[in-house]
Coordinates of C-alpha atoms in Angstrom, one line a residue:
M198 CA 183.9 148.3 13.5
R199 CA 183.9 144.8 14.6
I200 CA 186.4 142.4 13.4
A201 CA 183.2 140.1 11.8
T202 CA 182.0 142.9 9.6
I203 CA 186.0 144.1 8.6
T204 CA 186.0 141.1 7.4
N205 CA 183.0 139.7 6.4
W206 CA 183.6 143.3 3.5
A207 CA 186.8 141.7 3.2
Y208 CA 185.7 138.8 2.3
S209 CA 182.6 139.7 -0.1
A210 CA 185.0 142.1 -1.6
T211 CA 187.4 139.5 -2.9
V212 CA 184.7 137.6 -4.1
C213 CA 183.3 140.1 -6.2
L214 CA 186.8 140.4 -7.7
T215 CA 187.3 136.5 -7.8
L216 CA 184.5 136.5 -9.8
A217 CA 185.2 139.7 -11.8
S218 CA 188.2 137.8 -13.0
G219 CA 186.6 134.8 -13.7
I220 CA 184.2 136.6 -16.1
V221 CA 187.6 138.4 -17.6
M222 CA 188.7 135.2 -17.6
L223 CA 185.5 133.8 -19.7
M224 CA 185.8 137.2 -21.6
A225 CA 189.6 136.0 -22.6
S226 CA 188.7 132.5 -23.8
N227 CA 185.8 134.0 -25.3
A228 CA 188.2 136.2 -27.1
D229 CA 190.2 132.9 -27.9
N230 CA 187.7 131.4 -29.4
T231 CA 186.8 134.3 -31.9
E232 CA 190.1 134.3 -32.7
R233 CA 190.0 130.5 -33.4
R234 CA 186.5 131.2 -35.1
A235 CA 188.5 134.1 -37.3
V236 CA 190.7 131.5 -39.0
E237 CA 188.1 128.6 -39.0
Q238 CA 186.3 131.7 -40.9
R239 CA 189.7 132.0 -43.4
Q240 CA 190.0 128.4 -44.1
I241 CA 186.1 128.5 -45.4
F242 CA 186.3 131.8 -47.7
D243 CA 190.2 130.1 -48.9
Q244 CA 188.0 126.6 -49.4
L245 CA 184.9 128.8 -51.2
T246 CA 187.1 131.2 -52.9
D247 CA 189.8 128.0 -54.0
E248 CA 186.8 125.9 -55.1
V249 CA 185.7 129.4 -57.6
D250 CA 189.1 129.7 -58.5
E251 CA 189.1 125.9 -59.5
D252 CA 186.3 125.5 -61.4
A253 CA 186.7 128.4 -63.8
W254 CA 190.6 127.5 -64.8
A255 CA 189.1 124.2 -65.2
L256 CA 185.7 124.1 -67.2
S257 CA 187.9 127.1 -69.4
D258 CA 191.0 125.1 -69.5
L259 CA 188.1 121.6 -70.7
A260 CA 186.7 123.7 -73.3
R261 CA 190.4 125.9 -75.0
L262 CA 191.6 121.8 -75.2
Y263 CA 188.5 120.2 -76.3
I264 CA 187.7 123.1 -79.3
I265 CA 191.6 122.1 -80.2
G266 CA 191.8 118.6 -79.5
K267 CA 188.2 117.5 -80.5
D268 CA 187.9 115.2 -78.2
P269 CA 184.7 114.0 -77.1
E270 CA 186.1 112.6 -73.2
I271 CA 187.5 115.9 -73.0
L272 CA 183.7 117.1 -74.0
N273 CA 182.3 114.3 -71.3
A274 CA 185.0 116.1 -69.2
Y275 CA 183.4 119.3 -69.6
R276 CA 180.3 118.6 -69.5
Q277 CA 180.3 116.4 -66.1
K278 CA 182.6 119.2 -65.0
Q279 CA 180.3 121.8 -65.7
Q280 CA 176.8 119.9 -63.9
G281 CA 179.0 119.6 -61.2
L282 CA 179.3 123.8 -60.8
K283 CA 177.5 125.2 -58.2
K284 CA 175.1 127.9 -58.5
I285 CA 176.9 131.4 -58.1
E286 CA 173.4 131.9 -55.5
H287 CA 174.4 128.4 -54.3
R288 CA 177.9 130.3 -53.7
M289 CA 177.0 132.9 -52.5
S290 CA 174.9 131.9 -49.8
A291 CA 177.8 129.5 -48.6
L292 CA 179.7 132.0 -48.1
K293 CA 177.4 134.8 -46.4
D294 CA 176.1 131.6 -44.6
A295 CA 179.9 132.2 -43.3
G296 CA 180.5 135.5 -42.5
A297 CA 181.5 137.0 -45.7
S298 CA 180.1 141.3 -45.7
G299 CA 178.2 142.5 -48.1
E300 CA 181.1 144.4 -50.0
E301 CA 183.2 141.6 -49.8
L302 CA 180.3 139.4 -51.6
A303 CA 179.5 142.4 -54.0
L304 CA 183.3 142.4 -55.0
L305 CA 182.4 138.1 -55.4
R306 CA 179.2 138.2 -57.7
E307 CA 181.0 140.1 -59.8
G308 CA 183.5 137.7 -60.0
L309 CA 181.3 135.5 -60.2
E310 CA 179.1 137.4 -62.8
I311 CA 182.4 136.9 -65.0
V312 CA 182.6 133.2 -65.0
D313 CA 179.0 133.0 -65.8
A314 CA 179.5 134.6 -68.5
L315 CA 182.6 133.1 -69.0
Q316 CA 181.0 129.7 -69.0
D317 CA 178.3 131.2 -71.9
E318 CA 181.1 132.3 -74.2
Q319 CA 182.6 128.2 -73.9
Q320 CA 179.3 127.3 -74.7
T321 CA 179.4 129.8 -77.9
A322 CA 182.3 128.1 -78.4
L323 CA 181.2 124.7 -78.2
N324 CA 178.0 125.5 -80.3
N325 CA 179.8 126.8 -82.9
L326 CA 182.4 124.0 -83.1
A327 CA 179.5 122.0 -83.7
N328 CA 178.6 123.7 -86.1
G329 CA 181.8 123.9 -88.4
E330 CA 182.7 127.0 -87.1
E331 CA 185.8 126.0 -85.6
K332 CA 187.5 129.4 -86.3
Q333 CA 185.1 131.4 -85.0
A334 CA 185.6 129.0 -81.3
V335 CA 189.4 129.1 -81.2
S336 CA 189.0 133.0 -81.8
L337 CA 186.0 133.1 -79.1
L338 CA 187.9 131.0 -76.5
Y339 CA 191.7 131.9 -76.9
G340 CA 190.7 135.9 -78.0
K341 CA 191.6 138.8 -76.0
I342 CA 188.6 139.6 -75.0
Y343 CA 188.0 136.5 -73.4
E344 CA 191.2 137.0 -71.8
Q345 CA 190.8 140.1 -70.4
Q346 CA 187.3 138.3 -68.8
L347 CA 189.1 135.5 -67.8
D348 CA 192.6 137.7 -65.7
L349 CA 189.1 139.8 -64.8
A350 CA 187.2 137.3 -63.2
Q351 CA 191.0 136.2 -61.5
D352 CA 191.5 139.7 -59.8
R353 CA 187.6 140.3 -58.5
I354 CA 188.5 136.3 -57.1
D355 CA 192.0 137.5 -55.9
H356 CA 191.2 141.2 -54.9
F357 CA 188.4 138.9 -52.7
H358 CA 190.0 137.0 -51.0
Q359 CA 192.7 139.5 -50.2
M360 CA 189.6 141.7 -48.8
L361 CA 189.0 138.2 -46.6
D362 CA 192.7 137.6 -45.5
N363 CA 192.6 141.4 -44.3
R364 CA 189.9 141.3 -42.4
A365 CA 190.9 137.5 -41.1
R366 CA 194.3 139.3 -40.0
N367 CA 192.7 141.9 -37.9
A368 CA 189.8 139.4 -36.3
I369 CA 192.4 137.5 -35.2
A370 CA 195.0 140.7 -34.4
D371 CA 191.7 142.0 -32.2
A372 CA 190.5 138.4 -30.7
T373 CA 194.4 138.4 -29.8
K374 CA 194.7 141.8 -28.0
M375 CA 191.5 141.3 -26.7
S376 CA 192.3 137.8 -25.1
R377 CA 195.7 139.4 -24.0
T378 CA 194.7 142.1 -22.3
L379 CA 191.7 140.4 -20.3
R380 CA 193.9 138.5 -18.5
T381 CA 195.7 141.1 -17.6
L382 CA 192.9 142.7 -16.4
S383 CA 192.1 139.1 -15.2
E384 CA 195.6 138.7 -13.2
V385 CA 195.0 142.4 -12.0
M386 CA 191.8 141.3 -10.3
V387 CA 193.5 137.8 -9.6
G388 CA 196.5 140.2 -7.8
L389 CA 194.2 142.5 -6.1
T390 CA 192.0 140.0 -4.6
A391 CA 195.5 138.5 -3.6
L392 CA 196.3 142.2 -2.0
L393 CA 193.5 142.4 -0.6
F394 CA 193.7 139.5 1.0
L395 CA 197.1 140.0 2.9
F396 CA 196.3 143.3 3.7
V397 CA 192.9 141.9 5.8
L398 CA 194.7 139.3 7.3
G399 CA 198.2 141.6 7.7
F400 CA 195.4 145.0 9.4
I401 CA 193.8 141.9 11.3
L402 CA 196.0 139.7 12.7
K403 CA 198.6 142.5 13.7
R404 CA 196.7 145.6 13.9
R405 CA 193.2 144.3 15.3
V406 CA 194.2 141.8 16.9
L407 CA 197.6 140.8 17.6
R408 CA 198.3 144.3 19.1
P409 CA 195.4 143.6 21.2
V410 CA 195.3 140.1 22.0
V411 CA 198.8 141.4 23.6
R412 CA 197.8 143.5 25.9
L413 CA 194.3 142.0 26.6
S414 CA 197.1 139.1 27.7
D415 CA 199.6 140.5 29.6
V416 CA 196.5 142.6 31.6
V417 CA 194.6 139.1 31.6
H418 CA 198.3 137.4 32.9
R419 CA 198.3 140.1 35.8
L420 CA 194.8 140.4 37.1
A421 CA 195.3 135.7 36.8
S422 CA 198.1 136.6 39.9
Q423 CA 195.1 138.7 41.3
D424 CA 196.8 141.6 40.7
Y425 CA 194.1 144.0 40.1
A426 CA 195.6 147.9 40.4
V427 CA 196.6 147.1 36.9
E428 CA 195.2 149.3 34.6
T429 CA 192.7 147.5 31.6
P430 CA 193.5 148.8 27.7
N431 CA 191.3 151.1 26.5
F432 CA 189.7 149.2 23.3
N433 CA 186.0 151.2 22.9
Q434 CA 186.0 150.2 19.2
I435 CA 182.9 148.4 18.6
D436 CA 184.0 144.3 17.7
E437 CA 185.6 141.5 19.5
I438 CA 188.4 143.1 20.9
G439 CA 186.1 145.5 22.3
D440 CA 183.9 143.4 23.4
M441 CA 187.3 141.0 25.2
A442 CA 188.6 144.8 26.5
Q443 CA 185.1 145.5 28.3
A444 CA 184.6 141.9 29.9
I445 CA 187.9 141.9 31.4
R446 CA 187.4 145.1 32.3
I447 CA 184.1 144.4 33.8
F448 CA 186.5 140.9 35.6
R449 CA 188.9 144.0 36.8
E450 CA 186.4 145.6 38.6
N451 CA 184.4 142.6 40.4
G452 CA 188.3 141.5 41.4
L453 CA 188.8 144.5 42.9
V454 CA 185.3 144.7 44.6
R455 CA 186.2 140.2 45.4
Q456 CA 189.1 141.9 46.5
Q457 CA 187.2 145.1 48.3
L458 CA 185.1 142.8 50.0
E459 CA 188.0 140.1 51.4
R460 CA 189.7 143.0 53.1
E461 CA 186.2 143.9 54.8
R462 CA 186.1 140.5 55.8
D463 CA 189.6 140.3 57.1
A464 CA 189.1 142.8 58.8
D465 CA 185.4 142.0 60.0
W466 CA 187.8 138.9 61.7
A467 CA 189.8 140.8 63.2
I468 CA 186.9 142.5 64.3
R469 CA 185.8 139.9 65.4
E470 CA 188.8 138.4 67.1
L471 CA 189.0 141.4 68.9
L472 CA 185.8 141.3 70.9
A473 CA 186.4 137.8 71.5
R474 CA 190.1 138.5 73.0
M475 CA 188.0 141.4 74.6
T476 CA 185.1 139.4 76.0
Q477 CA 187.7 137.2 77.8
R478 CA 189.5 139.6 79.0
L479 CA 186.6 141.0 80.8
Q480 CA 185.6 137.8 82.1
G481 CA 188.8 138.2 83.6
C482 CA 188.5 141.6 85.6
E483 CA 187.8 141.5 89.3
N484 CA 187.4 145.0 89.5
L485 CA 185.5 148.2 87.4
A486 CA 189.9 149.5 87.0
D487 CA 190.2 146.4 85.1
V488 CA 186.8 147.2 82.4
V489 CA 188.1 150.0 82.3
N490 CA 191.9 149.2 81.5
V491 CA 190.1 146.6 79.0
A492 CA 187.4 149.4 77.7
E493 CA 190.8 151.9 77.0
L494 CA 192.5 149.4 75.4
F495 CA 190.5 147.1 72.8
A496 CA 187.3 150.4 72.2
P497 CA 190.5 152.3 69.7
N498 CA 191.3 148.9 68.1
I499 CA 188.2 147.7 66.9
A500 CA 186.7 151.0 66.3
P501 CA 189.9 152.8 65.2
G502 CA 189.6 157.0 64.6
I503 CA 186.5 156.5 66.7
A504 CA 186.8 158.4 69.7
G505 CA 184.2 157.3 72.8
R506 CA 183.6 157.9 76.5
L507 CA 182.4 154.7 79.0
Y508 CA 179.7 156.0 81.6
I509 CA 178.1 154.2 84.5
L510 CA 175.6 154.8 86.3
D511 CA 175.9 155.6 90.0
R512 CA 172.7 155.3 91.7
D513 CA 173.8 158.4 94.8
P514 CA 174.1 160.1 93.4
W515 CA 171.9 159.8 90.6
Q516 CA 173.9 160.7 87.5
M517 CA 176.4 158.8 84.7
R518 CA 180.0 159.2 84.9
C519 CA 182.7 159.0 82.9
V520 CA 185.1 156.5 83.8
A521 CA 186.6 156.1 80.4
Q522 CA 187.6 157.5 77.4
W523 CA 190.0 157.3 74.6
L524 CA 191.3 159.3 70.8
A525 CA 189.9 162.5 72.4
P526 CA 186.2 163.2 72.4
K527 CA 185.0 166.1 72.4
G528 CA 182.6 167.6 74.9
S529 CA 183.3 167.9 78.5
A530 CA 183.5 164.5 80.1
E531 CA 181.3 165.3 83.5
P532 CA 179.2 163.5 84.8
F533 CA 174.9 164.1 83.6
H534 CA 171.8 163.3 84.5
P535 CA 171.2 159.5 82.8
D536 CA 167.3 161.7 81.4
E537 CA 170.2 163.1 78.6
C538 CA 170.8 160.5 77.1
W539 CA 168.3 158.9 75.1
A540 CA 169.8 155.9 74.5
V541 CA 169.1 155.3 78.4
R542 CA 165.7 156.4 77.8
R543 CA 165.0 153.7 74.8
G544 CA 166.9 151.1 76.2
Q545 CA 168.4 151.4 72.3
S546 CA 171.2 152.9 70.5
H547 CA 170.6 156.4 69.2
P548 CA 170.0 157.4 67.1
P549 CA 168.6 154.3 65.6
V550 CA 169.4 154.5 61.3
H551 CA 172.1 157.2 61.2
G552 CA 172.6 159.7 58.9
E553 CA 169.5 160.8 59.3
P554 CA 167.6 163.5 61.4
D555 CA 166.1 162.6 64.4
I556 CA 166.6 164.7 67.9
A557 CA 170.1 164.6 69.6
C558 CA 171.1 163.4 73.1
Y559 CA 171.2 166.7 75.8
H560 CA 174.8 165.9 76.6
L561 CA 176.1 165.7 73.6
P562 CA 177.9 168.4 72.0
E563 CA 176.3 170.6 69.7
L564 CA 179.4 170.0 66.8
S565 CA 178.9 166.0 67.1
H566 CA 175.7 166.1 67.2
D567 CA 175.8 164.2 63.5
E568 CA 178.8 161.6 63.9
T569 CA 177.9 160.3 66.9
L570 CA 176.1 157.2 68.2
C571 CA 175.1 156.4 71.8
V572 CA 174.9 152.7 73.0
P573 CA 173.4 151.9 76.5
L574 CA 174.8 149.2 77.9
I575 CA 172.1 146.9 79.4
A576 CA 172.0 144.4 82.4
Q577 CA 168.7 142.5 83.1
G578 CA 166.3 144.9 81.5
E579 CA 168.1 148.6 83.0
A580 CA 170.9 150.7 81.8
I581 CA 173.9 150.2 83.9
G582 CA 176.4 152.9 82.1
L583 CA 176.8 154.0 78.3
L584 CA 179.1 154.0 75.2
S585 CA 179.0 157.2 73.2
F586 CA 181.3 157.2 69.9
Q587 CA 181.9 160.2 68.3
N588 CA 183.7 160.6 64.9
L589 CA 181.7 158.4 63.1
N590 CA 181.1 158.4 59.0
H591 CA 180.3 156.0 56.8
E592 CA 184.3 155.3 55.7
T593 CA 185.9 155.0 59.3
A594 CA 182.8 153.4 61.5
P595 CA 182.5 149.5 61.8
S596 CA 179.5 148.1 61.7
R597 CA 177.0 149.4 63.9
A598 CA 176.7 145.8 65.4
Y599 CA 180.3 145.3 66.5
L600 CA 179.9 149.0 68.5
E601 CA 176.7 147.3 70.2
L602 CA 178.3 144.1 70.3
M603 CA 180.9 145.9 73.1
A604 CA 178.9 147.5 74.2
E605 CA 176.8 144.2 75.3
A606 CA 179.9 142.8 77.0
L607 CA 181.0 145.9 78.3
G608 CA 177.5 145.8 80.0
L609 CA 177.9 142.2 81.0
A610 CA 181.1 142.6 82.9
L611 CA 180.4 145.7 84.5
A612 CA 176.9 143.6 85.6
N613 CA 179.2 140.9 86.4
Q614 CA 181.7 143.0 88.6
R615 CA 178.3 144.4 89.8
L616 CA 177.3 141.2 91.2
R617 CA 180.7 140.7 92.3
E618 CA 180.8 143.3 94.8
A619 CA 177.3 142.6 95.8
L620 CA 178.6 139.3 96.5
L621 CA 181.6 140.2 97.9
E622 CA 180.4 142.8 100.4
K623 CA 177.5 139.6 101.3
A624 CA 180.7 137.4 102.4
L625 CA 183.2 139.8 103.2
Y626 CA 180.7 143.0 105.5
D627 CA 178.8 142.2 108.3
P628 CA 175.3 142.8 107.0
L629 CA 174.0 144.5 109.7
T630 CA 176.5 146.8 110.9
G631 CA 178.3 147.1 106.8
L632 CA 182.1 146.7 108.5
R633 CA 184.3 144.4 107.3
N634 CA 184.0 140.8 109.2
R635 CA 185.6 138.2 110.2
H636 CA 186.6 136.4 106.8
H637 CA 187.5 140.0 106.0
L638 CA 189.8 139.9 108.4
D639 CA 192.4 136.9 107.5
D640 CA 193.9 138.5 104.7
T641 CA 194.2 141.7 105.7
L642 CA 195.8 141.2 108.9
S643 CA 198.4 139.4 106.8
N644 CA 199.3 141.6 103.6
Q645 CA 199.0 144.4 106.0
L646 CA 201.3 142.8 109.0
S647 CA 203.6 141.6 105.8
Q648 CA 203.3 145.9 104.5
A649 CA 205.2 146.8 108.5
M650 CA 207.2 144.4 108.9
R651 CA 208.5 145.2 104.4
N652 CA 208.5 149.4 105.2
K653 CA 208.8 148.9 109.1
E654 CA 206.3 150.8 110.4
P655 CA 204.1 150.5 112.8
L656 CA 200.7 148.4 112.9
S657 CA 198.0 148.7 115.9
C658 CA 195.2 146.6 117.0
L659 CA 191.8 147.9 119.4
M660 CA 189.6 145.0 120.0
I661 CA 186.7 147.2 121.4
D662 CA 183.9 145.0 123.7
I663 CA 180.5 146.0 124.3
D664 CA 180.2 146.5 128.3
H665 CA 177.0 144.7 129.7
F666 CA 175.8 143.1 126.0
K667 CA 173.7 140.3 127.6
T668 CA 171.7 142.9 129.2
I669 CA 170.3 145.0 127.1
N670 CA 169.7 141.8 124.7
D671 CA 168.1 140.6 128.3
T672 CA 165.5 143.8 128.8
Y673 CA 165.0 145.2 126.0
G674 CA 165.7 142.3 122.5
H675 CA 167.7 140.9 120.4
E676 CA 166.0 144.0 118.1
A677 CA 167.6 146.5 120.6
G678 CA 170.7 145.0 121.0
D679 CA 170.8 145.3 117.0
G680 CA 170.1 148.5 117.1
V681 CA 173.1 149.3 120.0
I682 CA 175.4 147.0 117.7
K683 CA 174.5 149.5 114.6
S684 CA 175.1 152.8 116.3
V685 CA 178.3 151.4 118.1
A686 CA 179.8 150.4 114.4
A687 CA 178.7 153.8 113.3
I688 CA 180.8 155.5 115.4
I689 CA 183.3 153.1 115.4
Q690 CA 183.1 153.6 111.2
R691 CA 182.8 157.4 111.3
V692 CA 186.0 158.1 114.2
V693 CA 187.8 155.5 111.9
N694 CA 187.3 156.6 108.5
K695 CA 190.1 156.6 106.7
S696 CA 192.9 156.5 108.8
G697 CA 192.3 152.3 109.4
M698 CA 189.7 149.9 108.8
A699 CA 186.8 148.6 111.1
F700 CA 185.9 145.3 111.5
R701 CA 182.9 143.1 113.9
Y702 CA 184.7 141.1 115.1
G703 CA 181.8 138.9 116.3
G704 CA 178.5 139.0 118.6
E705 CA 179.1 142.8 120.4
E706 CA 182.7 142.2 119.6
F707 CA 184.9 145.1 117.1
L708 CA 187.9 145.4 116.0
V709 CA 190.4 148.0 114.4
L710 CA 193.9 147.8 112.2
L711 CA 195.5 151.3 111.8
N712 CA 198.1 150.9 109.6
G713 CA 201.0 153.2 110.3
M714 CA 200.3 154.4 113.8
D715 CA 202.1 153.8 117.3
D716 CA 200.4 153.0 120.4
A717 CA 199.7 156.3 121.6
A718 CA 198.2 157.3 117.4
A719 CA 196.3 154.1 118.5
N720 CA 195.3 155.2 122.2
R721 CA 194.0 158.1 120.7
I722 CA 191.9 156.8 118.4
A723 CA 190.9 154.4 121.0
T724 CA 189.7 157.5 123.4
D725 CA 187.4 159.1 120.7
I726 CA 185.6 156.4 120.1
F727 CA 185.0 155.4 123.8
N728 CA 184.5 159.1 124.5
G729 CA 181.8 158.7 121.5
V730 CA 180.1 155.8 122.5
R731 CA 179.5 157.3 126.1
E732 CA 178.5 160.5 124.7
M733 CA 175.8 158.8 122.6
T734 CA 172.0 158.8 124.0
L735 CA 170.0 155.3 122.6
R736 CA 165.9 155.1 122.5
F737 CA 165.0 151.8 120.9
G738 CA 160.6 152.8 120.9
V739 CA 159.5 154.5 123.6
S740 CA 162.4 152.8 125.8
D741 CA 164.9 154.8 127.0
I742 CA 168.1 152.6 127.1
G743 CA 170.6 155.7 127.9
H744 CA 174.1 155.4 127.3
V745 CA 176.4 152.1 127.1
D746 CA 180.3 152.1 127.8
V747 CA 182.9 150.1 126.3
S748 CA 186.2 148.2 126.8
I749 CA 189.1 148.7 124.5
G750 CA 192.2 146.8 124.3
I751 CA 195.2 148.0 122.5
A752 CA 198.2 146.5 120.6
S753 CA 201.4 147.7 118.3
Y754 CA 203.8 146.3 116.5
P755 CA 206.9 146.4 117.0
E756 CA 206.1 148.3 120.1
H757 CA 204.7 145.5 122.0
I758 CA 205.5 142.0 120.2
Q759 CA 207.4 140.9 117.0
S760 CA 205.8 138.3 115.8
D761 CA 202.1 137.9 114.1
N762 CA 200.5 137.6 117.5
L763 CA 199.2 141.6 117.2
L764 CA 195.4 139.9 117.9
R765 CA 196.2 137.9 120.6
A766 CA 197.6 140.8 122.7
A767 CA 195.1 143.1 121.9
D768 CA 192.6 140.7 123.3
V769 CA 194.3 140.6 126.5
A770 CA 194.4 143.5 127.0
L771 CA 190.3 144.2 126.3
Y772 CA 190.9 140.8 128.6
R773 CA 192.5 143.3 131.2
A774 CA 190.4 145.8 130.5
K775 CA 187.2 143.6 131.7
E776 CA 188.6 142.2 134.8
L777 CA 189.9 146.0 136.4
G778 CA 185.9 146.6 135.7
R779 CA 184.9 147.2 132.0
S780 CA 184.6 150.8 130.7
R781 CA 188.0 151.4 129.8
I782 CA 191.1 151.1 128.2
V783 CA 194.2 149.5 128.5
S784 CA 197.1 149.1 126.0
F785 CA 198.9 145.5 126.1
G786 CA 202.4 147.9 126.9
M787 CA 201.0 148.6 130.7
L788 CA 200.6 144.8 131.1
E789 CA 203.2 143.5 133.8
Q790 CA 203.0 139.9 132.3
P791 CA 204.6 138.9 129.0
L792 CA 202.7 137.8 126.5
L793 CA 201.7 134.3 126.8

């Protein structure tokens, strides 16, 4: 029950008790009025009965005095008194109007009739006196019968007076008792009103207001300090306190929701910062290994608890190859054909809406179909890789947009690496032969010489020149000459393979660096190249070019030189081979003259 309802009920009860108390007090006041009327009635009765008694005795005395003294003035006084006497009916009416009862009036009537009879006897005595019968008049007024009648009239009047006194006393006593009773009842009602007011006030203030308000105040104070873990009191009563408790519960729930939203916002900002940092790091990557390291480091932090793999698209063979993985994803990391992934096919994330039925990618393990998301890495409108996420659910997965942003950043980084590699290849590799060019040689030679000096290892250099190349150009044309250069470069690359590094030094000249090989090992490599070129038969269109020979100069560190003049020594050896008639191998160690 609401406090307002309780208060209204208590107010109504208080008003009713107050009204009842007022009515009782009015009744008590009426009882006092009844008491006063009884006293006034008694005074009226006493006055009327005294008049009757006084008139009866006064007439009797005047009549007797006149009979004895025969004084005319007394007779005149008697006549005047007699004329002033009220009739019995008038007296009876006056008493009746004053509230006399029938029994009292009958008793008074009997007394008044006796008084009237006495007046008749008095008149008879006066008449007797007037007729000279004085003795009869005296005998009549002083006789025993007259005295008895006079006493009887007095007795009836006294009895009437006594009855009036008794009734007046009883009326006064009843009125007094009723007044006291009503006053006591009024006081009791006033007391009940006060007790009810104090009870309601105490109940409302202490039990229904003070205690709940104290508890709610503590909860509000803790909520104000953003302590939303506080439990709100369970006040389910339908009143203002219940409304306040409900409002506080709603405020707490809103606070929890707001706190959750703030945590999610902070998490979003953290993910955005990680994405921004990852993007910055990807911009500084110089090769695929750097991109892989960045992906393996940032992906588990951007999507905590989400396992995944990074695939790149190889063109030869045509396949998706896993280059990075984190948090132990399910299934095999073996390469697969790009058509096995619906995300790569569609060029969009797959499945489109997580949780709804959709066809699964064929490269995924069956157990992870419902919790996997594939995001293609798109660059310039074509897929160049793939991000595959596992263990996705509503609780652990970040926003799908963040995963797609991560894929976009990685795709851009991979595209930049491909572009970088393409530019690097154009800058460092000869477009005709595919061998490293002279620009690449400077850095490579410096690094390998430093490594050889530091590790005290040998380093050899082969300088190769195609013999009579100008004649081939002049005879068969520059396209045929380019074909010869490409064929010789292919043999050099095949022989050197992983043993060293081959460069197109310029025109028809080639250079090979052999790290860790001395003069003897370099001679074996040079012999294989020399024989491979000689055994090659060249044709251009319908023309038979025949076989081609090369001249090779060899220089080795530290056998032949002790400084960074390795290229110069190899060039001198090649020059010597040309002097000796070309088509031969000459080592710098075979020369008699020193290197200038």
